[in-house]
CSV table of C-alpha atoms in Angstrom, one decimal:
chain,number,residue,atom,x,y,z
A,18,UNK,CA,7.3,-18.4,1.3
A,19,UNK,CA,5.5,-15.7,-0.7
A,20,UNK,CA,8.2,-13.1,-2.5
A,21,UNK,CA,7.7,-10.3,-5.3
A,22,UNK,CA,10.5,-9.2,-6.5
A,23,UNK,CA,10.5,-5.1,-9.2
A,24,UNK,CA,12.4,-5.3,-12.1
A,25,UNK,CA,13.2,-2.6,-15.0
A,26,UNK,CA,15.1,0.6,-16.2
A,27,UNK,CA,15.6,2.8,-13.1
A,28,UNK,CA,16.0,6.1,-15.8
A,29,UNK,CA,13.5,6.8,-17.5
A,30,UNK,CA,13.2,9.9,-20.2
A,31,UNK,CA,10.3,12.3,-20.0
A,32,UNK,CA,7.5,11.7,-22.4
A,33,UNK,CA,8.4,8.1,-22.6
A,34,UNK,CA,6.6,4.5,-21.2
A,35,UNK,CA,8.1,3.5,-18.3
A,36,UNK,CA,7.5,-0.5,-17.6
A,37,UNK,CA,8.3,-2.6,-14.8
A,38,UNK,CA,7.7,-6.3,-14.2
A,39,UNK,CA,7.0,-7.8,-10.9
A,40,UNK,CA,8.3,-11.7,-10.4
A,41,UNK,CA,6.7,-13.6,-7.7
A,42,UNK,CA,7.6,-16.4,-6.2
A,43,UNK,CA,5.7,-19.0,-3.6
A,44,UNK,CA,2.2,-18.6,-4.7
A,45,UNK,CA,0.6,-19.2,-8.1
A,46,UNK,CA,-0.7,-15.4,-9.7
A,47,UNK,CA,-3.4,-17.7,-11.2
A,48,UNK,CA,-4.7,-19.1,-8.1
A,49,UNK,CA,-5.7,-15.6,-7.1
A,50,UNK,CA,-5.8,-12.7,-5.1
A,51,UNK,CA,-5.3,-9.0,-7.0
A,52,UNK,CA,-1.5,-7.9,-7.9
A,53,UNK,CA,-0.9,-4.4,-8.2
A,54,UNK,CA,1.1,-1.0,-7.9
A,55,UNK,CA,1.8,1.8,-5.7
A,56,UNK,CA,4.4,4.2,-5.4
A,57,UNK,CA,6.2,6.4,-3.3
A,58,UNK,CA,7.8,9.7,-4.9
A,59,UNK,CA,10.5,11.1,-2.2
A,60,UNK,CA,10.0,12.4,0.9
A,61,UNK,CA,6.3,11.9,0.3
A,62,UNK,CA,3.7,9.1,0.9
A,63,UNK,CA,2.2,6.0,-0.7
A,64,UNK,CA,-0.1,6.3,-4.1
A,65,UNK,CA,-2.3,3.2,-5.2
A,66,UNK,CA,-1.5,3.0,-9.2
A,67,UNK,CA,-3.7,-0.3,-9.7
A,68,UNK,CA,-4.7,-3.4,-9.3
A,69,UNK,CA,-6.0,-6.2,-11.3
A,70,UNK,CA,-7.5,-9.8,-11.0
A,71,UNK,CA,-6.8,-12.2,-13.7
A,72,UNK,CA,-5.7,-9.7,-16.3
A,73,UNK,CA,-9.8,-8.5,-15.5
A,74,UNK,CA,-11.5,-6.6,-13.4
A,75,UNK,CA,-9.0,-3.5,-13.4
A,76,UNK,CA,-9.2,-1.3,-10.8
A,77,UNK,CA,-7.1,2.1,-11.0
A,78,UNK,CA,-6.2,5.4,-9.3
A,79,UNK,CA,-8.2,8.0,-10.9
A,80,UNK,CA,-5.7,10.3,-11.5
A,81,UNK,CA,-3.4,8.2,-13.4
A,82,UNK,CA,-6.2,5.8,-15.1
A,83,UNK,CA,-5.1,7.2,-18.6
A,84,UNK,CA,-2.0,6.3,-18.3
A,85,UNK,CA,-2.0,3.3,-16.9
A,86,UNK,CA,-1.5,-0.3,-17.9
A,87,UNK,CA,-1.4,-3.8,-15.3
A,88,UNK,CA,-1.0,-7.0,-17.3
A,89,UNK,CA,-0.8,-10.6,-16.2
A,90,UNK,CA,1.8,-13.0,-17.4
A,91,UNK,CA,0.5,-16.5,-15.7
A,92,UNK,CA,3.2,-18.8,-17.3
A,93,UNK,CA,6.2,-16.8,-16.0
A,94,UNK,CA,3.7,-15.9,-12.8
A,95,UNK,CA,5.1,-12.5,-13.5
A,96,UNK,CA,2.9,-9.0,-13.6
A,97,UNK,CA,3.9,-5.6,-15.0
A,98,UNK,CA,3.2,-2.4,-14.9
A,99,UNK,CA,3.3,0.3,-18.0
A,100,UNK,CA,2.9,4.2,-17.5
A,101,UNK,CA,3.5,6.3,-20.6
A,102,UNK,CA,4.0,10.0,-21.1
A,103,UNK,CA,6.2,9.9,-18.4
A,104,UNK,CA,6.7,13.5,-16.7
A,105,UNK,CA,9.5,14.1,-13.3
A,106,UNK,CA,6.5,14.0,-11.1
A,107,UNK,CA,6.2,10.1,-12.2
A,108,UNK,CA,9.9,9.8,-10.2
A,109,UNK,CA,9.2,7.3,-7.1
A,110,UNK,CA,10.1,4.7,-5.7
A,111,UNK,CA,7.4,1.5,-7.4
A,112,UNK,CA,6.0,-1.2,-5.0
A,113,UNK,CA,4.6,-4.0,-6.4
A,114,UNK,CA,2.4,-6.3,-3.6
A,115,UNK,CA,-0.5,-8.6,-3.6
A,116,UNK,CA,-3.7,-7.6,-2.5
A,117,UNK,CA,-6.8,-8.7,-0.9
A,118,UNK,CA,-10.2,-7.6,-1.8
A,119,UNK,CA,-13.7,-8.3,-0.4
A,120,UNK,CA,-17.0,-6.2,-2.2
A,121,UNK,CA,-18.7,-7.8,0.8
A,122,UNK,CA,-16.6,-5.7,3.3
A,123,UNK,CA,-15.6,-3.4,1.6
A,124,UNK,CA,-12.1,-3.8,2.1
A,125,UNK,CA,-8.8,-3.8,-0.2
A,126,UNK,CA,-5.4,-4.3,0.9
A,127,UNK,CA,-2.4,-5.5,0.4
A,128,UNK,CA,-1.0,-8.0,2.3
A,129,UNK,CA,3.1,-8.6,1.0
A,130,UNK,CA,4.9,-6.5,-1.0
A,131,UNK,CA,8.3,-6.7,-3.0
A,132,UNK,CA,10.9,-4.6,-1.6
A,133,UNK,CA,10.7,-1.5,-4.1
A,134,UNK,CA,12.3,-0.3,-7.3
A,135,UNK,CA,13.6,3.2,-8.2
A,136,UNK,CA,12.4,5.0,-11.2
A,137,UNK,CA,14.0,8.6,-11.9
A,138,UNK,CA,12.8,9.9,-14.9
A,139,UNK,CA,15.4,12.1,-16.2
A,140,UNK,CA,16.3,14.0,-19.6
B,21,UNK,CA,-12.7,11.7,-3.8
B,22,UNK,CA,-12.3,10.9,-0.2
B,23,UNK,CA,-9.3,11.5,2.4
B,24,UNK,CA,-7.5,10.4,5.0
B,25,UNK,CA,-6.2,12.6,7.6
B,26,UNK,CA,-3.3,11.6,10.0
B,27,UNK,CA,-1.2,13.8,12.1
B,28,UNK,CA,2.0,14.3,10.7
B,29,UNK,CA,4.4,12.9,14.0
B,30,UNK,CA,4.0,11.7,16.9
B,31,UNK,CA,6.5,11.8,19.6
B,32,UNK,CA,6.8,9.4,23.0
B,33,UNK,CA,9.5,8.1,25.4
B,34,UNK,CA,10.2,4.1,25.2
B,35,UNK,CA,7.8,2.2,27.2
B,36,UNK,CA,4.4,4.7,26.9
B,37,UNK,CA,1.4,4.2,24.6
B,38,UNK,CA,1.2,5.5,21.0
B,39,UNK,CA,-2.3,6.6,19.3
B,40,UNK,CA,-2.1,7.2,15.9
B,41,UNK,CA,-5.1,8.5,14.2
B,42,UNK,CA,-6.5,8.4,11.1
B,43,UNK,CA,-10.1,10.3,10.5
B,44,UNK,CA,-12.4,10.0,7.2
B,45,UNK,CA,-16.1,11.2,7.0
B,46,UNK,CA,-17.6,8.4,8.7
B,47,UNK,CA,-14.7,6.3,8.6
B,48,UNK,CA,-17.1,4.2,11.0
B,49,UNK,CA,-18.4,3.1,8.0
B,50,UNK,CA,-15.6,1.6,6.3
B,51,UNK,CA,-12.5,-0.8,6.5
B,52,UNK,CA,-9.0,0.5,7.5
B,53,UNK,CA,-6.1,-1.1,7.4
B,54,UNK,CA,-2.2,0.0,8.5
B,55,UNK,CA,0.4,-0.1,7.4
B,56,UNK,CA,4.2,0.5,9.1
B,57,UNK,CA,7.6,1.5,7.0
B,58,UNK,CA,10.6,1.9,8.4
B,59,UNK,CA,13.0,3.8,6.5
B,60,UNK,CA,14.7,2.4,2.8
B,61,UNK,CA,12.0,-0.7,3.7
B,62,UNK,CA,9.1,-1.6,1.7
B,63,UNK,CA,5.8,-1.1,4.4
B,64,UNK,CA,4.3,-3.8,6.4
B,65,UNK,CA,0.2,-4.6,7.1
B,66,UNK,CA,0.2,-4.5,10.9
B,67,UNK,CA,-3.5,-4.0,11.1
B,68,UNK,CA,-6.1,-5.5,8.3
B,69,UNK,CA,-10.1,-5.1,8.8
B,70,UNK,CA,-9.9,-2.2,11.3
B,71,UNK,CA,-8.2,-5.1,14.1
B,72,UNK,CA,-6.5,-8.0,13.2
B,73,UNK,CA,-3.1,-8.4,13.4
B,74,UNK,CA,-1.4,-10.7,10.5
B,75,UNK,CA,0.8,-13.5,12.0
B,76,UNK,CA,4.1,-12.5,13.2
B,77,UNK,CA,2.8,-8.6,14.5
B,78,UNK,CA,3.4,-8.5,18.2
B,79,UNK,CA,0.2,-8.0,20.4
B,80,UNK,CA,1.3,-4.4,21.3
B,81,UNK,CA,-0.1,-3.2,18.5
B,82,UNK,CA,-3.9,-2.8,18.4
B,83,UNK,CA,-6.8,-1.0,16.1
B,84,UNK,CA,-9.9,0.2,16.8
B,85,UNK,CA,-12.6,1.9,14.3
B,86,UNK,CA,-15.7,3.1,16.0
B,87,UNK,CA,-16.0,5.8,14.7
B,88,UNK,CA,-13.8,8.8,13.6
B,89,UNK,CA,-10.5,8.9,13.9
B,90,UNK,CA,-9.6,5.5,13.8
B,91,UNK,CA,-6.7,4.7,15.9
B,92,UNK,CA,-3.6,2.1,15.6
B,93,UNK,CA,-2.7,1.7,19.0
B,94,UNK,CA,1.0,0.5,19.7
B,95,UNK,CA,1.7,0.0,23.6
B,96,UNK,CA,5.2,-0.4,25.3
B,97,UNK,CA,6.9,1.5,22.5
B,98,UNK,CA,10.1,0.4,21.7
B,99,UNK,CA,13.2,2.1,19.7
B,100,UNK,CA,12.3,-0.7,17.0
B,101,UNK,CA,8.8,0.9,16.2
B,102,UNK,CA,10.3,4.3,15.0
B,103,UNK,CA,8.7,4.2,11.7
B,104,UNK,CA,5.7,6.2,9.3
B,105,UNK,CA,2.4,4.5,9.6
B,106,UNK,CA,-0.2,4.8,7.1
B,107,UNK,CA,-3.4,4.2,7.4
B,108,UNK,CA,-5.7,3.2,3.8
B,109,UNK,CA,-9.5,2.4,2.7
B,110,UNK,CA,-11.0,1.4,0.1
B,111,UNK,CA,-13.6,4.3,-1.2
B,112,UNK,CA,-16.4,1.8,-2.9
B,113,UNK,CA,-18.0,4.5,-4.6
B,114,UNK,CA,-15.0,5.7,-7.1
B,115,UNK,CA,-13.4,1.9,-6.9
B,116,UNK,CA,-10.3,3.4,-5.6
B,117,UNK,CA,-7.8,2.8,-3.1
B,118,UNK,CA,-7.2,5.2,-0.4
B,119,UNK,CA,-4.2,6.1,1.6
B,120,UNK,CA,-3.9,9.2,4.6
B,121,UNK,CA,-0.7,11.2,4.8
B,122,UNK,CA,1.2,9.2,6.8
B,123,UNK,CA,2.4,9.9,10.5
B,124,UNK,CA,6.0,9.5,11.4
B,125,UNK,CA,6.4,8.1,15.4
B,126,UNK,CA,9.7,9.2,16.9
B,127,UNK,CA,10.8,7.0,20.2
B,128,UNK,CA,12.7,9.6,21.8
């Protein structure tokens, strides 16, 4: 049975990188699929951070693109997330899920997700 | 970039039919998916590629995209489906991931 499962600091001081690391368990990261972020600051909806295929073909929100880093680590079939210059809007609660893209039908979405991680950043 | 609009609640007694929209210029034209979260839970696809259900959604809920709004349909509304449902698309042309505002269903 497919499981991801956050891990990482849950304080975080302003200006600095916050990372997080997603472990999944049940399914191979290298056999496929995208694995990404989203988050969901309190009180308030879901935002799509990222997703990525491989360690390639990166896709990212917009408005956090700069800031934003989604790496693959195959042999511990573990992914991560990195978001530096960390500000109190960047507080949420951080999803990490699997994701299923097709260009053909223009669809992307995600499919299992870990159970969430909270990430205050605080001075 | 583009949006997705939701209403912000809906409100229904147990047993009756809850239509949650979700509109989009020419949403038609796209993919939505929805998702339900209950609250301190991580959400759940209930609806992929406008109307499939994944395995293990009951059959009462439903969606339909013909055109705008789409609508996640849940009939025979139960206590157990007080939850916020998003809906999300992908917008091809900025490669980015879309959600709407999210609408919270009360079972009163």
């Amino acid at each position: 049975q497919l499981q991801l499962q956050e891990s990482g600091p849950g304080l975080v001081k302003p200006s600095e990188t916050l990372s997080l690391t997603c472990t999944v368990s049940g399914y191979s990261i290298a056999s496929g699929y995208y694995w990404g972020w989203i988050r969901q600051p309190p009180g308030k909806g879901l935002e799509w951070i990222g997703s990525v295929y491989h360690s390639e073909s990166p896709y990212f929100n917009p408005s956090l693109k700069s800031r934003v880093t989604i790496s693959m680590d195959t042999s511990k079939n573990q992914f991560s997330l990195r978001l530096t210059s960390v500000t109190a809007a960047d507080t949420a609660v951080y999803y990490c899920a699997r994701a299923e893209y097709s260009s053909s039908l223009d669809a992307f979405y995600m499919d299992v997700w870990g159970k969430g991680t909270t990430v205050t950043v605080f001075s | 970039s583009y949006v997705l609009t939701q209403p912000p609640s809906v409100s229904l007694a147990p047993g009756e039919t809850a239509r949650i929209t979700c509109g989009g210029n020419n949403i038609g034209l796209k993919t939505v998916h929805w998702y339900q979260q209950k609250p301190g839970q991580a959400p759940v696809l209930v609806i992929y590629y406008d109307s499939d259900r994944p395995s293990g959604i009951p059959e009462r809920f439903s969606g339909s995209n013909s055109g705008n709004p789409a609508t996640l349909t849940i009939s025979r509304v139960e206590a157990g489906d007080e939850a916020d449902y998003y809906c999300q698309v992908w917008d091809k042309n900025a490669d980015h991931l879309v959600f709407g505002g999210g609408t919270r269903l009360t079972v009163l």
